[in-house]
XYZ file of C-alpha atoms in Angstrom:
544
model
C 6.501 -16.727 -0.155
C 6.283 -16.324 3.466
C 2.866 -14.529 4.429
C 3.081 -10.912 4.347
C 2.871 -9.203 7.906
C 0.796 -6.140 7.763
C 1.527 -4.898 11.022
C 4.071 -1.775 11.932
C 5.214 0.111 14.591
C 6.952 3.300 14.536
C 9.987 1.718 16.422
C 10.461 -0.718 13.613
C 10.004 1.620 10.704
C 12.749 1.314 8.308
C 11.297 3.971 5.560
C 9.855 6.537 7.608
C 10.699 8.321 10.935
C 7.754 9.781 13.006
C 7.973 12.656 15.663
C 5.642 14.578 17.442
C 5.787 17.829 18.907
C 2.644 19.849 20.371
C -0.299 19.782 17.768
C 1.990 18.845 14.615
C 3.637 15.679 13.901
C 6.285 15.289 11.039
C 6.479 12.436 9.041
C 9.753 12.049 7.339
C 10.125 9.742 4.465
C 13.803 8.065 4.861
C 13.524 4.862 2.388
C 16.295 2.162 3.147
C 17.226 1.068 -0.020
C 18.371 -2.318 1.204
C 15.368 -3.430 2.798
C 12.599 -3.556 0.439
C 9.579 -5.820 0.905
C 10.805 -8.725 -1.196
C 14.284 -9.205 -2.461
C 15.639 -8.442 -5.730
C 15.443 -4.539 -6.439
C 16.982 -1.586 -4.325
C 14.645 1.393 -3.367
C 16.671 4.172 -4.816
C 15.506 7.863 -4.548
C 12.885 7.333 -1.955
C 10.767 5.512 -4.395
C 8.411 2.872 -2.582
C 6.800 -0.394 -2.293
C 4.551 -2.439 -0.121
C 6.880 -2.357 2.938
C 6.800 1.603 2.658
C 3.316 1.947 2.324
C 2.428 -0.491 5.223
C 4.392 1.956 7.672
C 2.615 5.380 6.128
C -0.822 3.342 6.737
C 0.326 2.437 10.511
C 1.446 5.744 10.793
C -1.632 7.678 10.042
C -3.906 5.405 12.020
C -1.623 5.856 15.354
C -1.740 9.177 14.853
C -5.581 9.256 15.241
C -5.693 6.781 18.010
C -2.840 7.716 19.777
C -1.770 11.378 19.182
C -5.126 12.990 19.546
C -3.489 16.151 20.437
C -1.514 16.023 16.961
C -3.676 18.672 14.320
C -1.352 18.664 11.462
C 0.694 16.035 9.742
C 3.721 17.356 8.061
C 5.068 14.660 5.147
C 8.611 15.449 4.069
C 11.723 13.625 3.585
C 15.036 14.002 3.991
C 16.753 12.929 0.643
C 18.369 15.829 -0.778
C 16.564 17.461 -3.879
C 14.298 14.148 -3.962
C 11.239 13.956 -2.253
C 9.761 10.807 -3.875
C 10.503 9.267 -6.780
C 7.327 7.365 -6.848
C 6.677 3.297 -6.994
C 9.817 1.350 -7.445
C 9.598 0.420 -11.205
C 11.849 -2.659 -10.632
C 9.468 -3.798 -7.839
C 6.738 -3.586 -10.577
C 8.463 -5.494 -13.247
C 9.222 -8.262 -10.871
C 5.932 -8.479 -9.420
C 2.828 -10.793 -10.399
C -0.060 -8.927 -12.094
C -2.106 -9.856 -8.847
C 0.343 -8.258 -6.844
C 0.670 -5.145 -8.968
C -3.214 -4.269 -8.749
C -3.454 -5.185 -4.961
C -0.248 -2.866 -4.497
C -1.944 0.000 -6.078
C -5.366 -0.667 -4.480
C -3.763 -0.687 -0.982
C -2.116 2.537 -1.690
C -5.262 4.384 -2.762
C -6.974 3.012 0.269
C -4.284 4.431 2.325
C -4.188 8.153 0.782
C -8.049 8.037 1.121
C -7.450 7.310 4.671
C -5.010 10.363 4.841
C -8.428 12.270 3.536
C -10.754 10.922 5.712
C -8.171 12.029 8.850
C -8.378 15.512 7.313
C -11.932 15.490 6.710
C -13.436 13.589 9.961
C -10.656 13.608 12.361
C -9.350 16.934 12.214
C -5.875 15.992 11.546
C -4.673 18.142 8.368
C -1.641 17.139 6.181
C 1.093 19.082 4.565
C 3.233 17.595 2.142
C 6.566 19.286 2.228
C 8.510 18.523 -1.278
C 11.764 19.890 -0.691
C 13.113 18.251 -3.811
C 11.565 16.355 -7.319
C 8.388 14.616 -6.192
C 7.295 12.156 -9.005
C 4.316 9.563 -9.801
C 3.313 7.836 -6.417
C 4.845 10.835 -4.678
C 2.961 13.265 -6.113
C 0.041 10.961 -5.463
C 0.791 11.140 -1.612
C 1.146 14.937 -2.063
C -1.938 15.398 -3.699
C -3.927 13.133 -0.890
C -2.770 15.794 1.597
C -4.683 19.121 2.218
C -1.715 21.107 0.928
C 1.809 20.961 -0.975
C 4.476 22.940 -0.788
C 7.051 22.941 -3.410
C 10.822 24.246 -3.248
C 11.419 26.853 -5.376
C 14.981 25.884 -6.674
C 14.734 25.800 -10.629
C 15.328 21.849 -10.728
C 12.555 20.606 -8.661
C 9.169 19.655 -10.308
C 6.236 17.592 -9.788
C 5.263 15.253 -12.384
C 3.434 12.412 -13.857
C 5.669 10.059 -15.948
C 4.068 6.857 -15.895
C 2.102 7.500 -19.215
C 5.526 8.567 -21.188
C 8.135 6.444 -19.369
C 5.953 3.015 -18.570
C 2.524 3.254 -20.642
C 0.780 2.860 -17.508
C -1.163 5.190 -15.427
C -0.731 7.376 -11.997
C -2.379 4.501 -10.733
C -3.256 5.492 -6.920
C -5.599 7.803 -7.599
C -3.775 10.803 -9.348
C -5.555 11.388 -12.360
C -9.102 11.599 -10.407
C -7.393 13.601 -7.859
C -5.932 16.151 -10.391
C -8.768 16.997 -12.014
C -11.950 16.332 -9.414
C -10.124 17.312 -5.812
C -7.636 20.040 -7.347
C -9.927 20.925 -10.316
C -7.299 21.211 -12.600
C -8.093 22.269 -16.169
C -8.484 19.238 -17.921
C -6.177 20.395 -21.312
C -3.273 21.600 -18.467
C -3.692 18.149 -16.866
C -3.414 16.425 -19.911
C -0.176 18.171 -20.721
C 1.269 17.817 -17.353
C 0.515 13.759 -17.501
C 2.543 13.321 -20.669
C 5.363 15.499 -19.982
C 8.028 13.125 -18.225
C 10.369 15.859 -16.763
C 7.244 17.518 -14.962
C 6.063 21.216 -14.286
C 8.336 23.379 -11.922
C 7.978 26.601 -9.610
C 5.678 29.144 -10.602
C 3.958 27.743 -13.344
C 3.019 24.483 -11.338
C 1.495 26.988 -8.636
C -0.184 28.740 -11.009
C -1.937 25.399 -12.988
C -2.968 24.551 -9.561
C -0.509 21.505 -9.095
C 0.912 22.745 -5.577
C -0.487 25.312 -3.355
C 2.607 27.083 -2.407
C 6.179 27.731 -3.894
C 9.071 28.421 -1.566
C 12.705 29.394 -1.842
C 15.181 26.946 -0.131
C 16.283 30.102 2.123
C 12.874 30.466 3.879
C 11.660 26.819 3.483
C 11.586 25.801 7.131
C 10.143 28.676 8.261
C 7.401 28.547 5.634
C 6.505 24.932 6.181
C 6.398 25.419 10.169
C 3.999 28.431 9.597
C 1.898 26.373 7.350
C 1.746 23.708 9.667
C 0.700 25.894 12.677
C -2.059 27.515 10.229
C -3.591 24.048 9.513
C -3.420 23.092 13.138
C -5.201 26.039 14.480
C -7.889 25.519 11.802
C -9.025 22.446 13.345
C -12.074 22.272 15.426
C -12.627 18.456 15.775
C -11.443 16.624 18.794
C -10.012 13.303 19.185
C -9.348 10.988 21.828
C -8.713 9.951 24.718
C -5.326 8.445 23.567
C -5.024 4.609 23.556
C -2.057 2.161 22.225
C -2.977 0.143 19.548
C -1.227 -3.108 20.393
C -0.105 -5.897 17.685
C -2.540 -8.292 16.737
C -0.587 -11.288 16.399
C -2.732 -13.723 14.550
C -1.412 -17.436 14.383
C -0.543 -17.753 10.815
C -0.707 -21.139 9.218
C -0.839 -22.678 5.664
C -4.366 -23.674 5.809
C -5.803 -20.966 8.624
C -5.319 -17.597 10.095
C -6.460 -17.212 13.539
C -7.163 -13.913 15.405
C -9.073 -13.576 18.869
C -12.129 -12.850 16.964
C -11.820 -13.546 13.471
C -10.634 -16.689 11.449
C -9.796 -17.582 7.881
C -9.926 -20.957 6.693
C -8.275 -21.710 3.267
C -9.301 -24.719 1.109
C -6.625 -24.482 -1.639
C -7.995 -27.178 -3.817
C -11.150 -26.114 -3.933
C -9.845 -22.386 -4.434
C -12.322 -21.254 -1.652
C -12.079 -19.902 1.744
C -14.314 -19.253 4.961
C -13.982 -16.026 7.090
C -15.596 -16.691 10.188
C -16.164 -13.651 12.608
C -17.285 -13.680 16.212
C -19.314 -11.301 18.134
C -18.543 -9.920 21.637
C -18.795 -12.027 24.619
C -19.670 -9.037 26.784
C -21.617 -5.875 27.066
C -19.836 -2.781 26.508
C -18.901 -0.609 29.438
C -21.344 0.485 31.319
C -19.731 3.845 31.812
C -19.287 5.463 27.978
C -16.025 7.229 28.873
C -14.593 3.688 29.702
C -15.055 2.922 26.278
C -11.608 3.691 25.320
C -9.992 0.189 25.042
C -7.473 -1.200 22.436
C -9.338 -4.332 23.516
C -13.430 -2.974 22.729
C -14.715 -5.524 20.388
C -15.935 -2.761 18.013
C -12.210 -1.879 17.470
C -10.625 -5.163 18.083
C -12.551 -7.329 15.791
C -12.828 -4.643 13.095
C -9.352 -4.361 12.895
C -8.773 -8.009 12.745
C -11.058 -8.094 9.625
C -8.726 -5.640 8.134
C -5.872 -7.578 8.623
C -7.181 -10.649 7.258
C -8.285 -9.066 4.343
C -5.360 -7.802 3.459
C -3.624 -11.033 3.673
C -6.629 -12.792 1.534
C -5.507 -10.086 -1.294
C -1.884 -10.537 -1.373
C -1.188 -14.003 0.170
C -3.812 -15.946 -1.684
C -4.350 -14.664 -4.812
C -5.689 -18.318 -5.999
C -8.829 -18.100 -3.977
C -11.762 -16.889 -5.586
C -14.739 -17.834 -3.268
C -15.076 -16.695 0.117
C -18.198 -17.532 2.593
C -18.805 -15.136 5.484
C -20.218 -16.753 8.870
C -20.642 -14.859 12.230
C -21.155 -16.311 15.632
C -22.631 -14.589 19.096
C -25.079 -13.006 20.527
C -26.641 -10.438 18.607
C -28.195 -8.408 21.398
C -24.229 -7.924 22.287
C -23.502 -6.451 18.981
C -26.572 -4.159 19.223
C -25.288 -2.839 22.502
C -21.925 -2.308 21.189
C -23.395 -0.419 18.150
C -25.505 1.713 20.375
C -23.028 2.540 22.863
C -20.675 3.919 20.044
C -23.373 5.713 18.623
C -24.214 7.533 22.256
C -20.775 8.302 23.328
C -19.307 11.790 22.875
C -15.887 10.936 22.419
C -13.530 11.331 20.032
C -12.228 7.558 20.494
C -15.995 6.480 19.997
C -15.905 8.197 16.599
C -12.661 7.089 15.371
C -13.568 3.765 16.148
C -16.875 4.161 13.866
C -14.591 5.353 11.326
C -12.342 2.383 11.342
C -15.330 0.128 11.222
C -16.620 2.459 7.852
C -12.904 2.042 6.463
C -12.475 -1.743 7.165
C -16.065 -2.131 5.272
C -15.368 -0.302 2.826
C -12.060 -2.434 1.978
C -14.379 -5.470 2.577
C -16.303 -3.837 -0.616
C -12.966 -3.115 -2.867
C -11.948 -6.999 -2.095
C -11.833 -8.614 -5.321
C -13.117 -12.041 -4.171
C -16.859 -13.332 -4.271
C -18.256 -13.137 -1.067
C -21.418 -15.368 0.079
C -22.537 -14.242 3.339
C -23.901 -17.413 5.025
C -26.562 -17.661 8.083
C -26.662 -21.443 8.690
C -25.894 -21.827 12.407
C -28.462 -21.187 15.460
C -25.471 -18.954 17.224
C -25.305 -16.633 13.459
C -24.832 -13.297 14.365
C -25.955 -10.896 11.321
C -26.577 -8.043 13.507
C -26.044 -4.276 13.451
C -22.346 -3.592 12.436
C -21.689 -7.341 11.401
C -24.861 -7.396 9.099
C -22.996 -4.636 6.914
C -20.787 -7.737 6.097
C -24.042 -9.530 5.028
C -25.528 -6.576 2.917
C -21.998 -5.823 1.400
C -21.509 -9.671 0.456
C -22.078 -10.459 -3.456
C -25.175 -13.004 -1.965
C -26.788 -13.732 1.453
C -27.891 -17.554 2.149
C -29.910 -18.152 5.164
C -31.272 -21.730 6.409
C -34.793 -21.605 7.642
C -34.966 -23.725 11.123
C -38.373 -24.390 12.272
C -37.643 -22.301 15.507
C -36.709 -19.045 13.714
C -33.794 -18.634 15.687
C -31.572 -17.943 12.970
C -31.954 -14.211 12.147
C -30.679 -11.017 11.334
C -30.926 -7.695 13.455
C -30.649 -3.913 12.569
C -29.248 -1.303 14.475
C -27.832 2.099 14.309
C -24.982 0.869 12.796
C -27.175 0.270 9.825
C -28.482 3.693 9.455
C -26.200 5.742 7.542
C -23.110 6.139 9.145
C -20.872 3.090 8.044
C -21.691 4.205 4.377
C -19.898 2.835 1.415
C -17.548 4.627 -1.373
C -20.781 6.053 -2.918
C -22.037 7.557 0.338
C -25.047 5.585 0.232
C -25.353 2.908 3.107
C -25.568 -0.560 2.297
C -29.141 -1.126 2.661
C -29.742 2.265 0.495
C -27.544 0.267 -1.948
C -29.580 -3.024 -1.875
C -33.121 -0.972 -2.391
C -31.500 1.788 -4.965
C -34.579 1.593 -6.831
C -37.042 1.197 -4.352
C -35.786 3.510 -1.182
C -38.745 3.245 0.998
C -37.581 -0.770 1.455
C -34.657 0.670 3.143
C -36.916 2.364 5.618
C -39.111 -0.407 6.251
C -36.498 -3.074 6.957
C -35.463 -0.264 9.379
C -38.552 -0.089 11.228
C -39.176 -3.775 10.889
C -35.441 -4.140 12.576
C -36.683 -2.085 15.637
C -39.291 -4.736 16.440
C -36.942 -7.396 17.104
C -34.812 -10.165 15.304
C -35.533 -10.893 11.496
C -35.818 -14.630 10.792
C -35.118 -16.163 7.857
C -38.348 -16.961 6.033
C -38.991 -13.079 6.570
C -35.758 -11.688 5.554
C -36.059 -13.065 1.748
C -39.114 -11.283 0.979
C -37.778 -8.047 2.846
C -35.143 -8.117 0.734
C -32.378 -8.964 2.992
C -31.595 -12.840 1.985
C -30.601 -13.520 -1.571
C -31.999 -17.136 -0.944
C -33.885 -18.865 1.885
C -33.813 -22.490 2.259
C -34.886 -25.354 4.466
C -32.615 -27.864 5.844
C -33.734 -30.637 2.849
C -32.333 -27.903 0.043
C -29.766 -25.779 1.816
C -26.774 -27.332 1.788
C -26.708 -28.517 -1.878
C -27.997 -24.939 -2.697
C -25.271 -23.250 -1.284
C -22.523 -26.117 -2.148
C -23.774 -25.919 -5.966
C -23.535 -22.238 -5.783
C -20.176 -21.866 -4.409
C -18.748 -24.912 -6.923
C -20.470 -22.795 -9.699
C -18.747 -19.558 -8.541
C -15.519 -21.115 -8.433
C -15.648 -22.363 -12.192
C -16.061 -19.027 -13.594
C -13.255 -16.738 -14.838
C -11.888 -14.703 -12.001
C -11.224 -11.560 -14.508
C -14.638 -11.668 -15.509
C -16.029 -11.752 -11.965
C -13.856 -8.821 -10.421
C -15.062 -6.752 -13.333
C -18.429 -7.760 -12.697
C -18.750 -7.588 -8.859
C -17.263 -4.258 -9.167
C -19.541 -2.693 -11.568
C -22.341 -4.206 -9.243
C -21.671 -3.325 -5.742
C -21.294 0.184 -6.447
C -24.842 1.378 -7.628
C -25.583 4.951 -7.240
C -24.057 8.319 -7.254
C -20.166 8.307 -8.244
C -17.815 10.234 -6.270
C -13.615 10.450 -5.727
C -13.625 7.312 -4.417
C -15.845 5.177 -6.626
C -13.904 6.763 -9.888
C -10.688 5.381 -8.368
C -11.751 2.062 -7.887
C -14.531 1.571 -10.261
C -12.634 3.342 -13.284
C -9.364 4.188 -12.807
C -8.356 0.785 -11.332
C -10.108 -1.085 -13.691
C -8.079 0.645 -16.526
C -5.036 0.191 -14.795
C -6.037 -3.439 -14.313
C -6.446 -3.836 -17.948
C -3.035 -1.690 -18.894
C -0.986 -3.880 -16.387
C -1.814 -6.919 -18.893
C -1.025 -4.980 -22.334
C 1.861 -5.757 -24.545
C 2.699 -2.059 -24.659
C 3.616 -1.660 -20.856
C 4.122 -5.243 -19.825
C 4.768 -7.647 -22.907
C 8.301 -8.676 -23.852
C 9.075 -5.017 -25.512
C 6.978 -3.144 -23.373
C 7.878 0.169 -21.825
C 7.673 -1.114 -17.722
C 9.322 -4.398 -19.065
C 12.453 -2.367 -20.634
C 12.351 0.428 -18.118
C 15.966 1.157 -16.997
C 17.255 -0.630 -20.379
C 18.878 0.804 -23.744
C 16.086 -0.936 -26.155
C 13.078 1.251 -26.632
C 9.809 -0.059 -26.444
C 7.822 -1.305 -29.371
C 4.149 -0.277 -28.995
C 1.515 -1.728 -30.984
C -0.603 0.935 -32.306
C -3.882 -0.150 -32.449
C -6.382 2.117 -30.420
C -8.992 -0.242 -28.517
């Protein structure tokens, strides 16, 4: 397979049309059925695949950075009597297990990004469903602030996955239905097992949609609700910046960006992720921070892109070492500049960093952070990668030059999906220790020997033992079952309180992952395998 291109631009969209007018943007779903992500299926009835969701994610991000004047986003479709029929079933049937799981995960992350835009960036959303809205299409509606359904006697919202495909609404639908919209669980049970869905007044009465509007009043009602949502927003974004293409150099053994590099060792099933710190201080004038080349933005956009490539294009890679280089003082200066800045742009950069670090948390690979270079730079926002890794190895050098440093970035803004900082999650049973680390970090760098008793390093070893200990740890990890490791890592990474987000990734995704391997769905006579064929599925009836 050719490498996946995760970058998009409105001028090249095939499946969406993005327009802005004053404080409102409109994103029209117009899926080009002849241009799927991979050949072999047709995207009928506004069904979607990865290529459709990549453009959606790009549109949301561009609105946040490039169009700060926009306060409300209307998501709709131009196909008559169908808003979206959900994920393309034939695409799922042709896809590997790994692709199916990562497709659902990316789609979930995109919907969470839409919700984050509403919660933190003053960008509300209205899903205007002028037609049937099924499966993942309804899950997109659930991610919006409000949903409007046309009342024409035919259009319905539905989750047909369980009765038709023997799988789950895999992009957070079940969780959003009862946790976000607070639909009564008995009604949710009926809804999720009724393939044809629920229409009109009943859909509104049950809390499945917010508004039911006739066709004759549709355009007026959509415009009024969008205007009301825009008027209610108080968060100021901007100044506007254009997000240029990252244009990495992609080879068979390495992917190289300006600040990030991923080297692949296919034989060993390992990879080495390398992130460079900034080469210069941030602008002296905080107002001059608004630049797409700002290290805090550019480096994390590159990290985001490479994590997606790792997920989709390198499914056999199991263990990833994470190293950094640069001047820790410059990272701390960039973190501090972002924290002091009062512009909406600075806030958006920090929110993007938080989102990318959560993508790191949710990536099913074993991450070993390694500080073994004299120019290692696990400081501030880059220290979050070491705190989020499954283990952190530090080499002890005589001059104590290999060290870590904390900044304002480690003090609660770059939270995990649980709402905890990575320091708080690390010391979940001992909260005072997180405060102790921050207090110690305010005094200066923390060397390798001190980092281990403080709880920052998993292992700190001298030159004699370090390389062998790290090599053996990597080889042992790579020899373990990837299925068991994925389950173990996702369980261990998310200590503490549950949120909608942790439920989606820790519970729903885990069940969907398992269900995708079951004969009732993907076996020779499974419902997903036989979708669209006259033969009925043959289920194994034992409950597990």
